[in-house]
Structures are given as C-alpha cells and as structure tokens.
Short mmCIF file of C-alpha atoms in Angstrom, two decimals:
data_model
loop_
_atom_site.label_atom_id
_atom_site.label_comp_id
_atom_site.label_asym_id
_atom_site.label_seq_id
_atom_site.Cartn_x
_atom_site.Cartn_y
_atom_site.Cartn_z
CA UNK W 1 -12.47 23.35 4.94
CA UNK W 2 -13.54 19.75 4.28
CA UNK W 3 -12.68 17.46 1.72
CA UNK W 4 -15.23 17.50 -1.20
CA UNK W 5 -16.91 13.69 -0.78
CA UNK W 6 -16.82 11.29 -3.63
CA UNK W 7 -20.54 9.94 -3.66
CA UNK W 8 -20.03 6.59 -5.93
CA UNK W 9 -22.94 5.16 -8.07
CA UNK W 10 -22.94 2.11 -5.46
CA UNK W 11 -22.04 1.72 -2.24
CA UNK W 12 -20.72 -1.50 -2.71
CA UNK W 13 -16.74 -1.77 -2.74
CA UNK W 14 -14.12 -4.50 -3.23
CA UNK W 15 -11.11 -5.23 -1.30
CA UNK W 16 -8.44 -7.36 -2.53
CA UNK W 17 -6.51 -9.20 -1.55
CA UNK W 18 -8.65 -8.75 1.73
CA UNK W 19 -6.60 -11.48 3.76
CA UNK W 20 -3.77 -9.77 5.09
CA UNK W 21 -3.63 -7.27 7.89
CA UNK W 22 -4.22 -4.48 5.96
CA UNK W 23 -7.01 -6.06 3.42
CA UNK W 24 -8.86 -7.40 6.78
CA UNK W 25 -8.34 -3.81 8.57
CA UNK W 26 -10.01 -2.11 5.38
CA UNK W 27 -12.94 -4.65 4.87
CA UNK W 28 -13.84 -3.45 9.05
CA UNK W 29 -13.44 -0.08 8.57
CA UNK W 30 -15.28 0.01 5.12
CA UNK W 31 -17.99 -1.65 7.09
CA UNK W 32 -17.86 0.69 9.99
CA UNK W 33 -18.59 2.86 7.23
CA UNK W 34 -21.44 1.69 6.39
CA UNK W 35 -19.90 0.42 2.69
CA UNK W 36 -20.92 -3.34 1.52
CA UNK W 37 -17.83 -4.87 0.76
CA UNK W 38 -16.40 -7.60 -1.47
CA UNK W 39 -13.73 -9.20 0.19
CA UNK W 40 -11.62 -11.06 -2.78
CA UNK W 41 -9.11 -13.23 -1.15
CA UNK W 42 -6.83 -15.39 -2.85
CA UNK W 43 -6.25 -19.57 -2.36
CA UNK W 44 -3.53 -19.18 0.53
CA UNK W 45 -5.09 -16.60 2.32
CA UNK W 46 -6.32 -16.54 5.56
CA UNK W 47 -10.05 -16.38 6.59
CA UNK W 48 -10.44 -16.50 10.00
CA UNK W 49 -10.48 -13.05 10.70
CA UNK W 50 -13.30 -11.86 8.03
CA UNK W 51 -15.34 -14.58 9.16
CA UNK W 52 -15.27 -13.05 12.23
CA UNK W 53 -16.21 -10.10 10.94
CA UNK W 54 -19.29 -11.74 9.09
CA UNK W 55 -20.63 -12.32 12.69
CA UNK W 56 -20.49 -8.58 13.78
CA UNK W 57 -23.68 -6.41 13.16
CA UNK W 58 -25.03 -7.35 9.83
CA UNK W 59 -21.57 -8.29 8.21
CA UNK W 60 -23.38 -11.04 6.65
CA UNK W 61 -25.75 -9.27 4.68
CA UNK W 62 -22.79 -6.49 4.10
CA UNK W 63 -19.91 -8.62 3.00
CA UNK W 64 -19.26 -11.33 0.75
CA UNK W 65 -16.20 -12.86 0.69
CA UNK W 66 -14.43 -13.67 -2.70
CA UNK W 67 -12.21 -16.73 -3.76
CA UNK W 68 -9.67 -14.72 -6.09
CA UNK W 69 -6.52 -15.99 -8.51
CA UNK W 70 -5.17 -13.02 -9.57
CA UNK W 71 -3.49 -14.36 -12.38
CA UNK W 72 -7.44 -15.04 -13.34
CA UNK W 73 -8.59 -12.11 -15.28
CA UNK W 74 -12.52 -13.49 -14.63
CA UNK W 75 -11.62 -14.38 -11.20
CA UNK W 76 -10.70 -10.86 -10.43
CA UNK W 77 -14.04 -9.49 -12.84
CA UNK W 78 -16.15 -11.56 -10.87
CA UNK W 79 -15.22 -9.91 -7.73
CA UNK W 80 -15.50 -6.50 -8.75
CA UNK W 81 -19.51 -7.03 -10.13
CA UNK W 82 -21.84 -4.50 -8.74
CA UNK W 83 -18.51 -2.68 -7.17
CA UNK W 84 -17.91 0.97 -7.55
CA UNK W 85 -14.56 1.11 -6.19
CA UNK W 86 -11.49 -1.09 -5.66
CA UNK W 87 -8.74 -1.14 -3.21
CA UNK W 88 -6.22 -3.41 -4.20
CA UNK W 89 -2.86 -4.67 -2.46
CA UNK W 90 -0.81 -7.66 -3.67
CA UNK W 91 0.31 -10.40 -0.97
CA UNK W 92 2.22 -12.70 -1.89
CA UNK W 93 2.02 -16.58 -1.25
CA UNK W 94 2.60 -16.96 2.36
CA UNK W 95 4.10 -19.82 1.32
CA UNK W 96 6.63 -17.69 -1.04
CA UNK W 97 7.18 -14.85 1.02
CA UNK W 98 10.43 -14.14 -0.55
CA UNK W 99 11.07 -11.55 -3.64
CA UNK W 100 13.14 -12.59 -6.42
CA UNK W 101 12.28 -12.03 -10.17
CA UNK W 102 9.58 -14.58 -10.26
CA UNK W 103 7.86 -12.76 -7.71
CA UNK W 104 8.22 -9.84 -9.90
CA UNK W 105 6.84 -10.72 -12.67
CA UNK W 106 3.86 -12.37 -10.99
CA UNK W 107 2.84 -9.20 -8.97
CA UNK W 108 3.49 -6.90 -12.48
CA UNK W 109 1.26 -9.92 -14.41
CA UNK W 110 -1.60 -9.50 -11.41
CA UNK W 111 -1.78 -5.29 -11.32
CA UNK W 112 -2.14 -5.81 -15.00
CA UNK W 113 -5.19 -8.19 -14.59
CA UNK W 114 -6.15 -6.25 -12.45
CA UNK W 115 -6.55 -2.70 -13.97
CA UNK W 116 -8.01 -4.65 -17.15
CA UNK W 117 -10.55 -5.92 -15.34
CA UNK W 118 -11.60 -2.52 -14.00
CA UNK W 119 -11.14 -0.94 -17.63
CA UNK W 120 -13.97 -3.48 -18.64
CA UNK W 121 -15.85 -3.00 -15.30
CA UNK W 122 -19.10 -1.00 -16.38
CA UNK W 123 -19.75 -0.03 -12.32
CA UNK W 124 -16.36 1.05 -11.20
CA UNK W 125 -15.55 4.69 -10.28
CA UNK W 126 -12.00 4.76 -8.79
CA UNK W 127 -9.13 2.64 -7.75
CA UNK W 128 -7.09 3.20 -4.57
CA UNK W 129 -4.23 1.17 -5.53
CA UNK W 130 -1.30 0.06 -3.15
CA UNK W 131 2.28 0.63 -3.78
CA UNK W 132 5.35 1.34 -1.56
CA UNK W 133 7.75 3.76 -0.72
CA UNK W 134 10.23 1.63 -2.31
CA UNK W 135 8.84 2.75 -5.92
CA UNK W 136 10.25 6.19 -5.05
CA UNK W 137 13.40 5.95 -3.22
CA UNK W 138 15.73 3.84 -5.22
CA UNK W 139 18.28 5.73 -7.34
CA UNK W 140 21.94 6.89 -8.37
CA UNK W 141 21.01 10.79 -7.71
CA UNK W 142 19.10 10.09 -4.45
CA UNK W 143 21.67 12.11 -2.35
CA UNK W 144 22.08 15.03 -4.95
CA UNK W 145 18.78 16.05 -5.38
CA UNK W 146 17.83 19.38 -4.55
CA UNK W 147 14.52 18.42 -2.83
CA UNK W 148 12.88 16.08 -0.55
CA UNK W 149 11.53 13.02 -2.52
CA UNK W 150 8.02 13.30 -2.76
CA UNK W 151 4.98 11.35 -4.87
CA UNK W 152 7.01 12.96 -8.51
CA UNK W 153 9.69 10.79 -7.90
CA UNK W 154 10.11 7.11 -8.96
CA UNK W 155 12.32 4.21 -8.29
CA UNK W 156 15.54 3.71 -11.38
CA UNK W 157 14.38 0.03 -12.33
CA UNK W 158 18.05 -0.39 -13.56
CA UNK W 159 19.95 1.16 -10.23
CA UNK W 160 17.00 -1.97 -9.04
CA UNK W 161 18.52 -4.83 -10.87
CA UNK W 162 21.94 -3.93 -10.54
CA UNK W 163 21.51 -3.88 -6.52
CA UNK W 164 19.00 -6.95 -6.85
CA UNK W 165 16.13 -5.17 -4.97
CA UNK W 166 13.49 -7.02 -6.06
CA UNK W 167 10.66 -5.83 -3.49
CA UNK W 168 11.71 -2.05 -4.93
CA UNK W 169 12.00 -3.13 -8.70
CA UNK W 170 8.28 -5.35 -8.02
CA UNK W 171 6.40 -2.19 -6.95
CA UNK W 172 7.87 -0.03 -9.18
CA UNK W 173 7.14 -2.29 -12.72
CA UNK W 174 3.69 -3.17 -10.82
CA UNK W 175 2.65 0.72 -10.49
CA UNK W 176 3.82 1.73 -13.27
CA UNK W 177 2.15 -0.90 -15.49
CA UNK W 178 -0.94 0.29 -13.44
CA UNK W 179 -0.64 3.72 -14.51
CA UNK W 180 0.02 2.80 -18.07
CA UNK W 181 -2.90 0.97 -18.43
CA UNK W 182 -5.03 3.61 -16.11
CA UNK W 183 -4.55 5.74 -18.31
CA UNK W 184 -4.92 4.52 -21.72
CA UNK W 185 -8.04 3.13 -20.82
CA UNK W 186 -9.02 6.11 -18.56
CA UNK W 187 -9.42 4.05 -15.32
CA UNK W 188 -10.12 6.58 -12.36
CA UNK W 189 -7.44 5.32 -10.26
CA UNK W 190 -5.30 6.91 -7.32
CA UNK W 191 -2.08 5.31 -5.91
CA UNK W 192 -1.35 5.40 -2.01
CA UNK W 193 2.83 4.59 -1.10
CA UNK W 194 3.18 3.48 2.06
CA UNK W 195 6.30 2.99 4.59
CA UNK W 196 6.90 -0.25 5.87
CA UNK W 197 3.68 -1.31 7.54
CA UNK W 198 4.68 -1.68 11.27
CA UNK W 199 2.42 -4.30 13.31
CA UNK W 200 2.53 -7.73 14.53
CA UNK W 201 3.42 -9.56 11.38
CA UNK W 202 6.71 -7.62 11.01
CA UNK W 203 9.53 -9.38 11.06
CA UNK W 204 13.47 -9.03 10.18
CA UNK W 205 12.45 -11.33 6.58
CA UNK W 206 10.37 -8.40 5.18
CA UNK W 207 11.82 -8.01 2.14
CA UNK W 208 11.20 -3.96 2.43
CA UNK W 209 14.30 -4.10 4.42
CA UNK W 210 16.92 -4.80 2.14
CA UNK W 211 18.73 -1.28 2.04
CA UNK W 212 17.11 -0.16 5.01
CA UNK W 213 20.57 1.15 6.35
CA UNK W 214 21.34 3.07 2.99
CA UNK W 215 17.59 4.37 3.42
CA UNK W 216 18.19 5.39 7.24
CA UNK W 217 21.47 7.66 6.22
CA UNK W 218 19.81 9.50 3.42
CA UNK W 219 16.65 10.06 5.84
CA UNK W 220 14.06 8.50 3.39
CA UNK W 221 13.61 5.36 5.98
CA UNK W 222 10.12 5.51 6.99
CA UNK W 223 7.31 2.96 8.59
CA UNK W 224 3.34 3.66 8.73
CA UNK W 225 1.09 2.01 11.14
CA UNK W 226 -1.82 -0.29 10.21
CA UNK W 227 -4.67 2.36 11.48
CA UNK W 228 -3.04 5.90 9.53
CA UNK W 229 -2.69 3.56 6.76
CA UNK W 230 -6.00 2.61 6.72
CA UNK W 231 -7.23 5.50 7.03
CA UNK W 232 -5.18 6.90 4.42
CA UNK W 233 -7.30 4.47 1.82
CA UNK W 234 -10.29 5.52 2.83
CA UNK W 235 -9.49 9.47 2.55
CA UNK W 236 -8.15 8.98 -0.94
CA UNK W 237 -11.14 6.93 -1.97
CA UNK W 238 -13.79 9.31 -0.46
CA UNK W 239 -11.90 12.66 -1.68
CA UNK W 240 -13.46 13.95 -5.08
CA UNK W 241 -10.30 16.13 -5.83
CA UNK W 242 -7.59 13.08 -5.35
CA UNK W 243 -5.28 12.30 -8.13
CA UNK W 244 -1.86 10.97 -9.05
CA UNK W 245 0.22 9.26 -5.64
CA UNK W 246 -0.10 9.84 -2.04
CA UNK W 247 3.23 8.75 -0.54
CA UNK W 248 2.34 7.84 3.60
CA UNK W 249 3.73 7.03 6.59
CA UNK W 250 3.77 8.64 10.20
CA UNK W 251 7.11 8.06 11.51
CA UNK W 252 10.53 8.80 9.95
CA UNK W 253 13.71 6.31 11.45
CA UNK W 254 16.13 8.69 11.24
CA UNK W 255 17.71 9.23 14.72
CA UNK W 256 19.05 6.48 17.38
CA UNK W 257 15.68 6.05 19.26
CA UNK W 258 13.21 5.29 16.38
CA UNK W 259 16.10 2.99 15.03
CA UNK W 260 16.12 1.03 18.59
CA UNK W 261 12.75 0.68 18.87
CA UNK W 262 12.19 -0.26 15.64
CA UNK W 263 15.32 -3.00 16.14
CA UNK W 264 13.16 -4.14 18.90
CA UNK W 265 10.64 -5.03 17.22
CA UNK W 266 12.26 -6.83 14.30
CA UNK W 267 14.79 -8.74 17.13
CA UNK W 268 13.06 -8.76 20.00
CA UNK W 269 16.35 -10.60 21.44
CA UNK W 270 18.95 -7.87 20.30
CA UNK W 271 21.20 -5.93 21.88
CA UNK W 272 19.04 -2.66 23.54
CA UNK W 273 21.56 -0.42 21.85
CA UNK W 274 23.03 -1.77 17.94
CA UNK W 275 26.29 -1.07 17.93
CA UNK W 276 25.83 0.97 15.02
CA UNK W 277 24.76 3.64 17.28
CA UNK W 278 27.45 3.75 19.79
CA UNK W 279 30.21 5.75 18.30
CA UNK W 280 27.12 8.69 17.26
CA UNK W 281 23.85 9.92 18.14
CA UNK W 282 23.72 12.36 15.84
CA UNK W 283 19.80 12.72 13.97
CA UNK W 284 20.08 11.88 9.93
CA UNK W 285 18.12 15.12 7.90
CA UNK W 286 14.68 13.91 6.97
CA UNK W 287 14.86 13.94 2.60
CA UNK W 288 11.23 12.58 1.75
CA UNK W 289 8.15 14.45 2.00
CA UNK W 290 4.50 13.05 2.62
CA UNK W 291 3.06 16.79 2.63
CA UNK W 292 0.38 15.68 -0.16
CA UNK W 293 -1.50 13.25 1.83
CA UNK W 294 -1.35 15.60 5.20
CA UNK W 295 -3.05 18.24 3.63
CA UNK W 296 -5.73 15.95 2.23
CA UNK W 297 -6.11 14.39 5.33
CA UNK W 298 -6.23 17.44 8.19
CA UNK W 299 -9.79 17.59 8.19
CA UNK W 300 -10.49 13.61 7.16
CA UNK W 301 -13.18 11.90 10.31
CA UNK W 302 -12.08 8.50 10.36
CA UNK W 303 -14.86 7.57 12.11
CA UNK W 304 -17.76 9.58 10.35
CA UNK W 305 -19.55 6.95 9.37
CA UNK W 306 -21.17 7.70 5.78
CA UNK W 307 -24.90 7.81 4.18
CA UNK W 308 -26.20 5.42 2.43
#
C-alpha cells in the first residue's frame, strides 16, 4: 500500500543550511520534484554548486538562494516566508570544523532559532529536522539492554560530558531543545537520525568518529549514503502519517570487511588489513534497529516527480 501524501498549502520549501553535500543534494532533488525551494545558506558556505543548479531547467525561477546567520532569528524568518516546509541540518563553520562545547552551544542556540521561527511562521506545515545517530547511542546501559536501540532511545548527556563527546552531547541538547519547543508551540515537526554520512567529504577528522570502536563492538556503528539519505527527507516530509524520529542508515560496520572498506576510505594510505582485525574475523551482533523508516519507505518512488 502507498504512503498517504502530505499535500502542503505551498509548494514552496526551504532548505537550510543548503551548502553542504546533503543541503545541495536536497535543494536538486526537491527540484526534480517539482518543489520551489529556498536555499538558506549561511556566510561560509559554499555556492558553487546551487548556482549550478540555478542554470538547470528553470532553477532560476524555482530557487532562490538565501544568505542565513542562524544565530539571526529574522535571518532564519526571512528564509522561511511563503515556505510550507523546512528541512534543516546544522554545518558548522568550515572554518571550525571541530566540536568542543562552544560548538555546542552554538548548534543548541541555532535549532532553537530555528524552531521559533517556524512557531511564528504563519505558512509552515512540517519540519524534517536533522539529527544523528549519535543522539541515541551514547550510554552506561548500552550493552544491557534487552533490545536493539531504536528511535525511543536517547543519548545520556552526562555519560556525554564525562567521555567529552561533544558531536554526541551537540545533537542530543540540539534535538531535544527542538522537540521541547515543537511541542509547546505545536510545530509539526519530524526528526530523521542518520549514520555517518559516507561520501567524498569524509574524512578521519569527522568528529562522528570519536567512539567509533566502542560503537563497532556493541554493533550500533552505522554509515548512510548521501542518496538513501536524501531520500529518506523527502519520504518523511511527503508521508501524512510520519511522526516522532526516523533513525537511518543502510549499512551496519560490524564485521572485518565493512570495517576495511570503510578504513579505506577514511586512510586511503592504510594498511589493507588494520591490525585490529588480524587476531579475529568474527561478525559483532547488529544492536540498533532502523525498522521505522524501512517500513515507511518500501513503497516510497524517489523519482515520482510530484503535482503541482
């Protein structure tokens, strides 16, 4: 059976931030769509590639592209005029790539902004809003519990601090200041939690990575690429019956071979075998479950474009 189709008041949407790879991959699919897009981008991000897209078709009558602080609540509501739905991911500086407790605070400050602005927003239906795996996985229990962890489980904020894992303790304060404010000011809004995002700007610095060997032996160390993810968005924004967190990702590093290839990619100058796989090549027991977002998305046409 399909998925019921969420037909929004406009068919105008915003992206933002739209300048990383995943921002830029949603603004082209959105437009594939057939969706006019605001692409809100902020000062350090990079351009070149929606330009581009400006060029193709009628992108220029179908996308506008949006200078964006989000520590700038009117910024942010000037973007999101005429919009009926947001998708919103926080970059940070490329020129502060690294997460520490500044970085923290500015990403909880922005998702704040941000879900204000849409409270006051008199055109916008729903919010896809982007998290990470690393809001769920972090915690003192994680290799007692009786089930898989799945989209009802969150990241301890203390277990966080204590362990200084400030990428984890970021998403988790930033979502769940989201969903505080979501709800008291009954914002439509639906959270996707994705792996780490596997393409050509991944590198050994991504600060995602810090446990990733603790992750990998209690078989919760999973990556997503850019297309599923994308694709992912665009399900949970079109879906009527959507609601609460989607956790996705397509591949689960949990036996010798994924870890290689992934090692590859990070170090494309390492060893072809870590030696952390020499003395065993025994497969770690997958413990995290993205069964939600399958079922949602067996039937989901990436491609359909939509009527507008």
């Amino acid at each position: 059976m399909a998925p019921a189709s969420f037909y929004p008041v406009t068919n105008t949407v915003c992206v933002m931030d739209a300048s990383g790879s995943l921002g830029t991959a949603l603004v082209e699919r959105l437009l594939q769509r057939g969706y006019t897009v605001h692409a809100a981008v902020q000062t350090h991000g990079e351009l070149k590639q929606l330009k581009g897209l400006m060029k193709e078709d009628d992108g220029e009558k179908r996308l506008k592209i949006f200078n964006c602080d989000l520590l700038d609540y009117y910024s942010i509501a000037d973007a999101l005029k005429g919009c009926s739905g947001l998708f919103y991911n926080f970059e940070p500086p490329r020129d502060q790539p690294t997460y520490d407790e500044h970085m923290m605070e500015v990403e909880v400050r922005a998702a704040q902004n941000v879900l204000e602005a849409c409270a006051q927003s008199y055109t916008i239906d729903k919010v896809v809003f982007t998290s990470s795996i690393t809001a769920v996985v972090w915690r003192d229990d994680r290799k007692s519990l009786p089930s898989d962890l799945d989209e009802k489980h969150w990241t301890d904020v203390n277990f966080c601090r204590k362990f200084k894992l400030w990428h984890a303790l970021s998403k988790t304060l930033a979502e769940k200041s989201a969903w505080a404010l979501a709800k008291d000011r009954d914002v439509n809004m639906v959270t996707i939690n994705p792996g780490l995002l596997v393409g050509p700007d991944l590198s050994i610095k991504h600060p995602y990575l810090k446990g990733a060997a603790e992750m990998y032996e209690d078989g919760v160390f999973v990556t997503v690429d850019l297309k599923f993810l994308v694709d992912a968005h665009v399900c949970v924004f079109e879906d009527i019956s959507t609601y609460g967190r989607y956790l996705c990702f397509d591949t689960v590093i949990n036996g010798p071979e994924n870890a290689i290839k992934l090692a590859k990619l990070l170090v494309p100058s390492a060893s072809p075998q870590p030696q952390s796989f020499q003395d065993g090549e025994k497969t770690i027991l997958q413990k995290i479950s993205n069964k939600k977002l399958r079922e949602l998305m067996s039937d989901f046409d990436a491609y359909e474009a939509r009527e507008c």
